[in-house]
XYZ file of C-alpha atoms in Angstrom:
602
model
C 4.759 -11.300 14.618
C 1.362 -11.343 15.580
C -0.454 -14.876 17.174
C -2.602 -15.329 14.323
C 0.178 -14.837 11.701
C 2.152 -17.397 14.276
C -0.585 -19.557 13.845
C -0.597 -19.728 10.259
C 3.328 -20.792 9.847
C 2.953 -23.653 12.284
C -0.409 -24.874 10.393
C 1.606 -24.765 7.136
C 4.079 -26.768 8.486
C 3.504 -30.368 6.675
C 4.136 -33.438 8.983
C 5.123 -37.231 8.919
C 2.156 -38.238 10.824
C -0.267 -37.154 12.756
C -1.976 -33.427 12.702
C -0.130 -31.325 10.715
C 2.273 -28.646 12.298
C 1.040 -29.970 16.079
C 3.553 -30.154 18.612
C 3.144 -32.864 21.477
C 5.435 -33.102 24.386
C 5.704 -35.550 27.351
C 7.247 -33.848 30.825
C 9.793 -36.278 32.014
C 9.985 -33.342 34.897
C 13.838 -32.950 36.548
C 16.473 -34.976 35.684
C 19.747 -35.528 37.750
C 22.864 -37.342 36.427
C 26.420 -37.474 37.094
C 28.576 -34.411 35.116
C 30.831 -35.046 31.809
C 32.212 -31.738 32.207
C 33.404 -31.361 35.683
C 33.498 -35.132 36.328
C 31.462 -34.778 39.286
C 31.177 -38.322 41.338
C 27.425 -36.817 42.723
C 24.880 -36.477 40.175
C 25.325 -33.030 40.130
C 23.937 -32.636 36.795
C 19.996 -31.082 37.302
C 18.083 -30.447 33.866
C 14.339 -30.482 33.049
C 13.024 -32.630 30.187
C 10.719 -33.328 27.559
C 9.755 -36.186 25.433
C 8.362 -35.310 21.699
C 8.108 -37.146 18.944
C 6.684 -34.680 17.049
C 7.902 -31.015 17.331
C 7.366 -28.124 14.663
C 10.092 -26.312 13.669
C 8.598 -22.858 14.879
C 8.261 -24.226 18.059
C 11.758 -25.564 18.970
C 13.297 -22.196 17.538
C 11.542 -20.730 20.123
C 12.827 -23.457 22.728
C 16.598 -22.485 21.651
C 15.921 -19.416 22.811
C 14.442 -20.357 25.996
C 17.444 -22.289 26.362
C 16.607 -25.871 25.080
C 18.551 -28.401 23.264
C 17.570 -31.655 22.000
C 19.084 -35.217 22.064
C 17.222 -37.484 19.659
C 13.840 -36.925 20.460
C 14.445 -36.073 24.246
C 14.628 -32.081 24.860
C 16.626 -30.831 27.809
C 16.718 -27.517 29.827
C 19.654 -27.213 32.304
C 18.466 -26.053 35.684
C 20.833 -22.536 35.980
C 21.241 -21.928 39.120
C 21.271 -25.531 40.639
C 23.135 -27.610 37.972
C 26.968 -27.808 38.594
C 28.066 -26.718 34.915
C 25.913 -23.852 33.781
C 25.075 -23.845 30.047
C 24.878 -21.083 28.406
C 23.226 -21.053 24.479
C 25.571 -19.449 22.366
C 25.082 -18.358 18.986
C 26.483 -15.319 16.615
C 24.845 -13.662 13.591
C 26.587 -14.681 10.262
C 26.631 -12.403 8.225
C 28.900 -9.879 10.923
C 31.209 -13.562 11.395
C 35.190 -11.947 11.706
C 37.214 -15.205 10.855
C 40.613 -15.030 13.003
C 43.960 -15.909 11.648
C 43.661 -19.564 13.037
C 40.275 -20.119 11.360
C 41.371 -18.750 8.082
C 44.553 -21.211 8.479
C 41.848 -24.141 8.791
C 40.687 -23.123 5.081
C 43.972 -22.421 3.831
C 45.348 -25.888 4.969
C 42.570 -27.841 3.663
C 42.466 -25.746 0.115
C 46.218 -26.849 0.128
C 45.047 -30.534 0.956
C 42.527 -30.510 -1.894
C 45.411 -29.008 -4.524
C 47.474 -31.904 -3.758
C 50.224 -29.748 -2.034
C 49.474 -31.714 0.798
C 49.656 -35.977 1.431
C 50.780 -35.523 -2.552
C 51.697 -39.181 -3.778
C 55.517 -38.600 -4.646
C 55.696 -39.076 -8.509
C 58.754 -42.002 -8.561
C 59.399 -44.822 -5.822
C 62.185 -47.008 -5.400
C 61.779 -50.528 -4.744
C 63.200 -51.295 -1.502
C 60.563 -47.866 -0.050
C 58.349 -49.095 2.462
C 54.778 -48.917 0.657
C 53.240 -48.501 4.055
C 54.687 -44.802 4.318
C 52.515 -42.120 4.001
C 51.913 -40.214 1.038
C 53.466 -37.176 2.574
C 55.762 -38.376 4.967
C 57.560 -40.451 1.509
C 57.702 -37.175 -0.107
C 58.837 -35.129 3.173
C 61.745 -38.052 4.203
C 62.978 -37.781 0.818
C 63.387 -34.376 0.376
C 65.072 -34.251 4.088
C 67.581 -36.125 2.274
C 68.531 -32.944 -0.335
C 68.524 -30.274 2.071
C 72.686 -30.164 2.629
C 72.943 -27.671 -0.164
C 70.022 -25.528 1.290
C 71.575 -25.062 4.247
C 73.686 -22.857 2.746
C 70.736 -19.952 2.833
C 67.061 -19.515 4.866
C 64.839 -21.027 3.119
C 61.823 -22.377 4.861
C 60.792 -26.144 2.906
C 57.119 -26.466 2.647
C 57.274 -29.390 4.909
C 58.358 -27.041 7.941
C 55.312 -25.212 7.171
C 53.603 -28.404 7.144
C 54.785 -29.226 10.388
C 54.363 -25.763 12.086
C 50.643 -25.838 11.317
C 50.126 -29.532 12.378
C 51.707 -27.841 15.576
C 49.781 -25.354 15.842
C 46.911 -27.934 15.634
C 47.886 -29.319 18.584
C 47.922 -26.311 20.872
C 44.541 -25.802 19.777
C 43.506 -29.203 20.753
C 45.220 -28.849 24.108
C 43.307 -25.591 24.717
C 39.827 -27.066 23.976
C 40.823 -29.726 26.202
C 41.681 -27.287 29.027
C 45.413 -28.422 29.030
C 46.102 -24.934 28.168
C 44.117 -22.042 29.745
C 41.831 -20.323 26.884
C 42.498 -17.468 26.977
C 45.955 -17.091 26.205
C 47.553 -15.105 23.351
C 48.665 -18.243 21.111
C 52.255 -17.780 19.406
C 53.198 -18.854 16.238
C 54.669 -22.152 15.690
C 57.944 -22.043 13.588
C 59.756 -25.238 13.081
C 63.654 -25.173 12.063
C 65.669 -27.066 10.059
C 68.215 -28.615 11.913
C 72.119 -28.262 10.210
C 74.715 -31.198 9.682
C 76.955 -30.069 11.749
C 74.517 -30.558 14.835
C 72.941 -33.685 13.509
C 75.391 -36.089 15.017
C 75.730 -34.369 18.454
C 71.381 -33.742 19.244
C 70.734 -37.083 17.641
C 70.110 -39.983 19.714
C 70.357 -44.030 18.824
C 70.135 -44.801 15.160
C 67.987 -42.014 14.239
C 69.118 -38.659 12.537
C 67.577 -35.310 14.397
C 66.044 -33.225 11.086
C 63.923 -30.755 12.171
C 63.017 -28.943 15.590
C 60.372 -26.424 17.168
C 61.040 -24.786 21.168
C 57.188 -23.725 20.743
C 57.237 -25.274 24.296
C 58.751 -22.056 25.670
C 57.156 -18.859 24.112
C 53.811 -21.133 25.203
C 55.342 -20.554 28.677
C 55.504 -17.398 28.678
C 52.180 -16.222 27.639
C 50.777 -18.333 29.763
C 52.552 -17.207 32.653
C 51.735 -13.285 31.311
C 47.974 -14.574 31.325
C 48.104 -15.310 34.969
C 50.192 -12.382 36.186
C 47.604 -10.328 35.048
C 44.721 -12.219 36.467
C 44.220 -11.013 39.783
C 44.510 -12.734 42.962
C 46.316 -15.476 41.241
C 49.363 -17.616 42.608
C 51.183 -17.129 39.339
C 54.148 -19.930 40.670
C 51.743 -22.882 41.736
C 51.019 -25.152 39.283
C 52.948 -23.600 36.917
C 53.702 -25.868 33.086
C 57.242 -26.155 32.147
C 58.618 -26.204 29.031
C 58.875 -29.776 29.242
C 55.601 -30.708 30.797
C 54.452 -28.746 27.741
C 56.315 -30.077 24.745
C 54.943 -33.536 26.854
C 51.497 -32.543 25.668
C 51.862 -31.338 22.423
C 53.433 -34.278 21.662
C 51.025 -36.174 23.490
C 48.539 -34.367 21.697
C 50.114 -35.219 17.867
C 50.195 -38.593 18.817
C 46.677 -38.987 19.498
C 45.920 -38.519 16.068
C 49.043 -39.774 14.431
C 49.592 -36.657 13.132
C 52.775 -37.603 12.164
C 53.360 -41.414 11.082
C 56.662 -41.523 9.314
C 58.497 -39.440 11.383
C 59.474 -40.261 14.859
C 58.662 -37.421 17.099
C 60.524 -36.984 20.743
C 60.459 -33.810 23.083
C 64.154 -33.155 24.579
C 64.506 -30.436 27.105
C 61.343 -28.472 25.966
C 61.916 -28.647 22.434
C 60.317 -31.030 19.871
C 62.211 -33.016 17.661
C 61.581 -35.064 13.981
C 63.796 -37.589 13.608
C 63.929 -39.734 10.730
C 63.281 -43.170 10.814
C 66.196 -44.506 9.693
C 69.779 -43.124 9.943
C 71.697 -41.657 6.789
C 74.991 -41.611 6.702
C 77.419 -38.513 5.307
C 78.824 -41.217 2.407
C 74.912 -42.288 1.751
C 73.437 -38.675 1.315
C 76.276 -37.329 -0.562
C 76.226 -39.788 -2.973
C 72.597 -39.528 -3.057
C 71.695 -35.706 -3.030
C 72.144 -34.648 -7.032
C 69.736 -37.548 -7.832
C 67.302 -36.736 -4.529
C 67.316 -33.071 -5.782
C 66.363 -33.621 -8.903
C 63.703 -35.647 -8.139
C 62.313 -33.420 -5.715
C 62.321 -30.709 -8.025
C 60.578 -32.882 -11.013
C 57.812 -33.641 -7.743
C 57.393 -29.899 -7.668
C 57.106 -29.737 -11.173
C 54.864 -32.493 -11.779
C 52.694 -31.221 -8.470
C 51.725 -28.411 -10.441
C 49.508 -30.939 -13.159
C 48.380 -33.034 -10.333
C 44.975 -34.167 -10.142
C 43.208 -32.093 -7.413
C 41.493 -33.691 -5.030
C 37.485 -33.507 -5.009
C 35.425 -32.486 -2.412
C 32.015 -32.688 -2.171
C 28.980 -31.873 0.308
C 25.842 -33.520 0.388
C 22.855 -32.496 2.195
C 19.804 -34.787 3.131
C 17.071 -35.777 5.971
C 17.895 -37.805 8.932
C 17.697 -41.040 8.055
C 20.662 -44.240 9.457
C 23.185 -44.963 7.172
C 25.299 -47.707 7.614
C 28.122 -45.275 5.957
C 27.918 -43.063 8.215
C 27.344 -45.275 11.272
C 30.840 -47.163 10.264
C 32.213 -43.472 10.422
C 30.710 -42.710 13.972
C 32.028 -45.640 15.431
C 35.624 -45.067 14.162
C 35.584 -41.644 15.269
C 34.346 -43.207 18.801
C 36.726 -45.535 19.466
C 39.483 -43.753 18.364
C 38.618 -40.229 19.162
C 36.527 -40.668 22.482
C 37.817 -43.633 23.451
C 34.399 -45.040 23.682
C 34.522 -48.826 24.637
C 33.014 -51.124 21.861
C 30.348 -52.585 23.598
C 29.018 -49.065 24.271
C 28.449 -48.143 20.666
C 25.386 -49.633 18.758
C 22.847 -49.169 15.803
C 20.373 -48.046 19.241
C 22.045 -45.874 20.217
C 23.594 -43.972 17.697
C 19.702 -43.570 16.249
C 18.580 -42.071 19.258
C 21.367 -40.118 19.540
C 21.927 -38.466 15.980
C 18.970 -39.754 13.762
C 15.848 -39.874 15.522
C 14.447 -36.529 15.373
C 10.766 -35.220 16.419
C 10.750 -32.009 13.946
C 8.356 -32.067 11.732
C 9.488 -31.549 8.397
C 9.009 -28.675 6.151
C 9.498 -28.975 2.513
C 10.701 -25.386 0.247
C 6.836 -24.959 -0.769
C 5.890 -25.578 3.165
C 5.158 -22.312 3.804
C 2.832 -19.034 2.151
C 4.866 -17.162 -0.651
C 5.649 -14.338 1.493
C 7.198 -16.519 4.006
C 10.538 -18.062 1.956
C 12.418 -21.099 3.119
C 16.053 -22.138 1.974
C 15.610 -24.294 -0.929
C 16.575 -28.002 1.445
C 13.100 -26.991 3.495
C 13.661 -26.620 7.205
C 14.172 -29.664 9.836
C 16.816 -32.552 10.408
C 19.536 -32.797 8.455
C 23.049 -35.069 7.561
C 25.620 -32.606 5.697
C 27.759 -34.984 4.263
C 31.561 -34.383 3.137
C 33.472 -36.158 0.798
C 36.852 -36.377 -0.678
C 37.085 -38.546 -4.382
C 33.696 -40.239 -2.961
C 35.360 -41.155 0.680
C 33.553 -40.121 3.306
C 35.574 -38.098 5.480
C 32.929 -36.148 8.230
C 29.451 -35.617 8.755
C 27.579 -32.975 10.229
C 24.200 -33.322 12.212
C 22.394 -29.778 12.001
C 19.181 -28.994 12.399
C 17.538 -26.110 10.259
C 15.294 -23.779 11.522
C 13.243 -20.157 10.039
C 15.762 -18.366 12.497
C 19.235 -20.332 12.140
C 21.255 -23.045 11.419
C 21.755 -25.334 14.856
C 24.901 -27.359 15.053
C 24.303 -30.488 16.805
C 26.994 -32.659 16.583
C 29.604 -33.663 14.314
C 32.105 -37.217 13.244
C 35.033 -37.047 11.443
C 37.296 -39.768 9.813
C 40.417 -39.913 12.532
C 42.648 -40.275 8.970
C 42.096 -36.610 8.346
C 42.508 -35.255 11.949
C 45.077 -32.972 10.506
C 42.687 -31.175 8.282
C 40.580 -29.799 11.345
C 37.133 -30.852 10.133
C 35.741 -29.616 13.514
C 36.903 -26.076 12.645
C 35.998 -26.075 8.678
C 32.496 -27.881 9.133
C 31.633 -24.843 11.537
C 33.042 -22.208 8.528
C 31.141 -23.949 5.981
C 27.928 -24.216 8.116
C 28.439 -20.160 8.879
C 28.648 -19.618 4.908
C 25.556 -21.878 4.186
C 23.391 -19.739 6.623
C 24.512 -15.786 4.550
C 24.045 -17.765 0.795
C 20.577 -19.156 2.238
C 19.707 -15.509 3.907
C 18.638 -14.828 0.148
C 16.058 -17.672 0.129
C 15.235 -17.060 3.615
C 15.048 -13.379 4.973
C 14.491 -14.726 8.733
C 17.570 -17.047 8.479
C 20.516 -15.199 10.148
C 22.150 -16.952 13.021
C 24.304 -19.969 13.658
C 23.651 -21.927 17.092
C 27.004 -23.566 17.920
C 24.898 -25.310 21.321
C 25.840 -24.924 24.543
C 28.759 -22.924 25.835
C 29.921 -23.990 29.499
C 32.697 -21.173 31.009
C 33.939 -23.576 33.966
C 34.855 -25.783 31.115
C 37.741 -25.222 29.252
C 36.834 -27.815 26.452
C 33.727 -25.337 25.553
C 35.491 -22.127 25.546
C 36.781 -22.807 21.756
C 33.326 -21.667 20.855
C 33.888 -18.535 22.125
C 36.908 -17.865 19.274
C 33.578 -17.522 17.111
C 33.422 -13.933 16.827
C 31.167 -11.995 17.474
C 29.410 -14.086 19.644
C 26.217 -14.035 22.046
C 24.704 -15.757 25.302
C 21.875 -16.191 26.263
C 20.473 -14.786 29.502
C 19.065 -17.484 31.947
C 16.260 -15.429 33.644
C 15.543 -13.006 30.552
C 16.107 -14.969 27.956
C 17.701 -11.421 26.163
C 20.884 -12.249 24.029
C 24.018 -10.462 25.578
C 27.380 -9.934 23.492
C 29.897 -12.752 24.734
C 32.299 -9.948 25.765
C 29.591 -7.814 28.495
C 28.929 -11.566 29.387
C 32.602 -13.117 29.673
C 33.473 -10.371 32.883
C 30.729 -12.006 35.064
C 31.332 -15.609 34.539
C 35.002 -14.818 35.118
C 33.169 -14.027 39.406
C 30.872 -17.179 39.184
C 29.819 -19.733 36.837
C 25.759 -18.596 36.897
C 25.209 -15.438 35.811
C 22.281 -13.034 35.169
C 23.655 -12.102 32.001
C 21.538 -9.308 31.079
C 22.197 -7.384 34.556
C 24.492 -6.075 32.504
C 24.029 -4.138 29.197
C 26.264 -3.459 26.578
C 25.744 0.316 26.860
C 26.812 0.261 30.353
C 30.372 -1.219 29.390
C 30.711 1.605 26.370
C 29.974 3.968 29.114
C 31.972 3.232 31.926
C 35.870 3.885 32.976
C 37.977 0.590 33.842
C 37.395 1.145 37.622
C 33.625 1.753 37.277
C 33.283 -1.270 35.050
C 34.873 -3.498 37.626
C 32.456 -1.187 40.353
C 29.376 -2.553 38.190
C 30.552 -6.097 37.984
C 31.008 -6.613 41.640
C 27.583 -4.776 42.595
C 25.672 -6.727 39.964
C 26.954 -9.987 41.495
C 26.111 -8.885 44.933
C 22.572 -8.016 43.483
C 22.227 -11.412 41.882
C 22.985 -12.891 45.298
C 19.923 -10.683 47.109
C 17.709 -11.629 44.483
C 18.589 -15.287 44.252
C 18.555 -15.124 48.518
C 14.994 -13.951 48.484
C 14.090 -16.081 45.518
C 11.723 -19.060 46.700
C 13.574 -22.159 44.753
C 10.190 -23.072 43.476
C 9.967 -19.782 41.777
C 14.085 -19.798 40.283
C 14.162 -18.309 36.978
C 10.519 -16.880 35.514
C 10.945 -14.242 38.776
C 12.032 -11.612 36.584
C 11.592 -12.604 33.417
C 10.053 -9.806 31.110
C 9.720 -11.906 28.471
C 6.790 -14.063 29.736
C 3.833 -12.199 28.291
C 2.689 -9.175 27.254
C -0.652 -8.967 29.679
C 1.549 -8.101 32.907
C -1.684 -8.592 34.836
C -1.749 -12.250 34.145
C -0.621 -14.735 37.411
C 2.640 -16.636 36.274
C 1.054 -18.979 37.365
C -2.098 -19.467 35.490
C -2.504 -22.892 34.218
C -5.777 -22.760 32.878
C -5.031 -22.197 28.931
C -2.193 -24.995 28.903
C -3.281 -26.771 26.123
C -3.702 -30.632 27.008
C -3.842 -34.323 25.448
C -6.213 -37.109 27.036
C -5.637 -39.831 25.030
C -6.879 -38.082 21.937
C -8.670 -34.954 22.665
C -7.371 -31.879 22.719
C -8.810 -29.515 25.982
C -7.460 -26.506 27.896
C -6.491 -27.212 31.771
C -10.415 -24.998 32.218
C -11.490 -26.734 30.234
C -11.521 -30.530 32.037
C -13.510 -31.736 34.348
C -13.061 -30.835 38.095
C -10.482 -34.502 39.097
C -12.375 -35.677 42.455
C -8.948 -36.871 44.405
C -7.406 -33.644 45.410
C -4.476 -35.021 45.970
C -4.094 -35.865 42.480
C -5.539 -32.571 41.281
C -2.269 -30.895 43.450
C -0.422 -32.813 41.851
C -0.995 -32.332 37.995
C -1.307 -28.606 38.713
C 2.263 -28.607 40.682
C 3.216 -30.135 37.265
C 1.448 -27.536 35.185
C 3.051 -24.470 36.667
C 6.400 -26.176 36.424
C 6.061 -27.130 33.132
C 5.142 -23.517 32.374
C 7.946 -22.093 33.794
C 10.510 -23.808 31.672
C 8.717 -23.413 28.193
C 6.727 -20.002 28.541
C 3.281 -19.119 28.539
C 3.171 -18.871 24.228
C 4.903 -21.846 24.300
C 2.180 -23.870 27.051
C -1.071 -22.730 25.279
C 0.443 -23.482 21.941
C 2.041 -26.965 22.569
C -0.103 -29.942 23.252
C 1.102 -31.272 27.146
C 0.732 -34.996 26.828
C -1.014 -36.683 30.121
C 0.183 -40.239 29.903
């Protein structure tokens, strides 16, 4: 796109306040903190910030893909090579999205959820039933109570499935919390039913063994198959059990009470329902005709239940006290945030407070189309019969969809909101591509490879990273090889064509001589200089010093003047100063980006 056409899209942008489709930034310079991800005690955490209150939405696109996220109205850039958790922007073109069998399961399971098939309200209850039972844990208890006769063949009751999936829910949440390694081939949870005859001998205290799952121990194995192939590995230290892994699954399920009805126990690797209460042989016999037939009129009457509603709502960034009830909840219970740490404050600067500068549909010139919401800040709202359930904080730019964050209602943990908001926010950006030709990627934010509760985003296929030093997008599988040697990586060292090309034992030639070459260059790399060294991206007039400071475009307390531009400032020492400043700050945004953005002295 040429400058001047540039120019004419961020002029069109319409703003708040202010001049219209400006941006104005603040350098906060570098920033050190202590680590989330590794838990570092140092503050090993190095990024470079910005302040903005006013950003157009041209310009932060091309921040993404320089590497920059936002936080409220605070923009960060991770230092590469000197933070301890690299992060790498990852994003992946919708419209060539593969869904994998777990994803699709995530629709599946909440389709199910909206038909009523699941947390269904059984149609009769007795009067001496505990109220306080769940929905689906009354119907599931009672139909536990018919199965004698079924025993007779194999077939699997839709609350095994049930339970299998909830399972399978729980691996996944013990891989994205690096319980489990990542990058393991998951097997299929099956739970069995669990016959008469061995009721009375597995069953412990007054409660009656119903249904059990040794997931525990094909997880085992492929994990141990992972690491025997993984070179240089001590495949026997620090190796899970079956136990210590049915421990975690179940510690997992009852995180999010997963299961409340049913009392859940792990017993030599394998995981056990139990029911709450003990039945006797004389008590279900004389029950089971009547049980059966009410379980079958369930099924019948299932089939003319009211289906559940959900709906999605998007609008601006603006606080809602909804919505802020929601966050906390999901906080507390989720995070384990502390109360005292949550407030209106802070969740405004956090999710609401944004500096983009909004852009309504008609924002732009005909030939440049927008999605029909405009393009900026936006709450995507979910709802089930009204109740809201999840919201999703996304920002929406001419070039993708950017997830941001998301909060979910710890009542529907089951339903994997996480998962389906991402699905739904892929389809949103290929129905909008028809509004918007230029809108074809989904940003999922940062992906960190040394930490196994970011590697989920990987299972977003296929997927991208960002190079550090080139900024050039690199398919996550070229990329995924060198982060496997070292956490920072020039990504782009290595090109796709060169994998297609090359045997097993070359490919592993090229990975180790591209890390060696990364070291020479990063040796001989000045650590003012780090990552614009090589970076072909900077400008098109080669000739030009890196740098040159003298078009940054600059704010004194109203005026707008190039660096040349201002008068000669008679303490030198100051003069150093602001122009040590300058080059930084041109570094970590880019030339376009320096002469186009006004740099805030204040």
């Amino acid at each position: 796109m040429s400058s001047k056409k540039a120019k004419t899209k961020n002029e069109a942008s319409s703003s708040r306040g202010g001049v219209s489709g400006e941006s104005v930034v603040a350098d906060c310079g570098r920033n050190k903190s202590t680590c989330g991800y590794c838990k570092s005690s140092t503050r090993s955490s190095i990024s470079h910030g910005l302040w903005t209150e006013r950003l157009t939405v041209n310009d932060y696109q091309a921040l993404l893909d320089r590497g920059w996220r936002r936080s409220g109205c605070f923009l960060y850039k991770p230092e590469m090579k000197k933070t301890c958790c690299p992060s790498y922007t990852i994003r992946l073109k919708a419209s060539d999205f593969v869904p994998s069998k777990e994803q699709q399961r995530v629709r599946r399971r909440l389709e199910r959820f909206l038909d009523g098939e699941l947390d269904a309200k059984p149609s009769e209850q007795t009067e001496d039933q505990d109220v306080s039972f769940s929905r689906e844990v009354s119907v599931s208890v009672r139909k536990s109570l018919g199965v004698a006769k079924r025993e007779q063949n194999n077939e699997v009751e839709p609350i095994m499935k049930d339970l299998a999936e909830q399972i399978e829910n729980a691996v996944q949440r013990c891989i994205q919390s690096g319980e489990f390694p990542s990058n393991i081939q998951v097997p299929k949870a099956s739970v069995k039913r669990v016959l008469s005859a061995k009721r009375k001998k597995l069953a412990e205290g007054s409660e009656e063994l119903l249904y059990t799952s040794n997931i525990a121990f094909p997880i085992v194995a492929a994990i141990k198959r992972t690491e025997t192939s993984e070179k240089g590995k001590n495949v026997e230290e620090n190796r899970l059990s079956p136990e210590a892994v049915s421990e975690k699954l179940l510690s997992a399920m009852n995180k999010v009470e997963e299961f409340t009805g049913f009392s859940v126990k792990v017993s030599k690797g394998h995981i056990n329902f139990l029911s709450a209460t003990r039945v006797t042989s004389s008590d279900r016999n004389e029950g089971e005709e009547s049980l059966c037939a009410t379980t079958t009129k369930s099924s019948s009457n299932k089939l003319h239940a009211r289906k559940r509603k959900l709906e999605m709502h998007l609008k601006r960034s603006s606080f809602d006290s909804e919505e802020y009830e929601l966050y906390k909840r999901y906080q507390l219970k989720v995070h384990n945030d502390k109360p005292e740490s949550i407030s209106e404050t802070s969740y405004k600067r956090f999710l609401v407070d944004t500096p983009l500068i909004e852009v309504p549909p008609s924002g732009y010139d005909d030939e440049e189309k927008v999605p029909l919401c405009g393009f900026g800040s936006f709450h995507q709202q979910y709802r089930v019969d009204g109740r809201l359930i999840a919201v999703g904080v996304i920002d929406i730019l001419p070039n993708c969809l950017s997830s941001k964050y998301l909060f979910w209602d710890p009542d529907f943990a089951s339903l994997s909101l996480g998962n389906y908001s991402a699905l739904q926010e892929i389809d949103w950006v290929k129905q909008n591509q028809a509004h918007c030709s230029t809108l074809e990627y989904y940003y999922l934010g940062y992906y960190i490879h040394s930490c196994n509760k970011m590697r989920y985003k990987a299972a977003y296929r296929p997927s991208e990273l960002l190079c550090p030093l080139r900024y050039q997008w690199v398919p996550f599988e070229v990329a995924k090889p060198l982060l496997d040697k070292k956490p920072y990586s020039v990504l782009s060292n290595f090109t796709k064509d060169s994998l297609s090309s090359s045997s097993p034992q070359a490919y592993e030639t090229l990975v180790e001589s591209t890390s060696e070459h990364e070291d020479m260059e990063q040796g001989d790399t000045n650590d003012d200089d780090d990552d614009e060294m090589y970076n072909s991206d900077e400008d098109s007039d080669s000739s030009r010093n890196r740098n040159d400071i003298t078009n940054i475009l600059i704010s004194l307390d109203g005026p707008r003047l190039r660096y040349k531009d201002i008068p000669r400032i008679k303490n030198p020492v100051v003069q150093k100063q602001l122009e040590s400043m300058l080059i930084n700050y041109r570094k970590v945004v880019g030339t376009e980006l320096s002469e186009r953005m006004v740099y805030e002295l204040r």
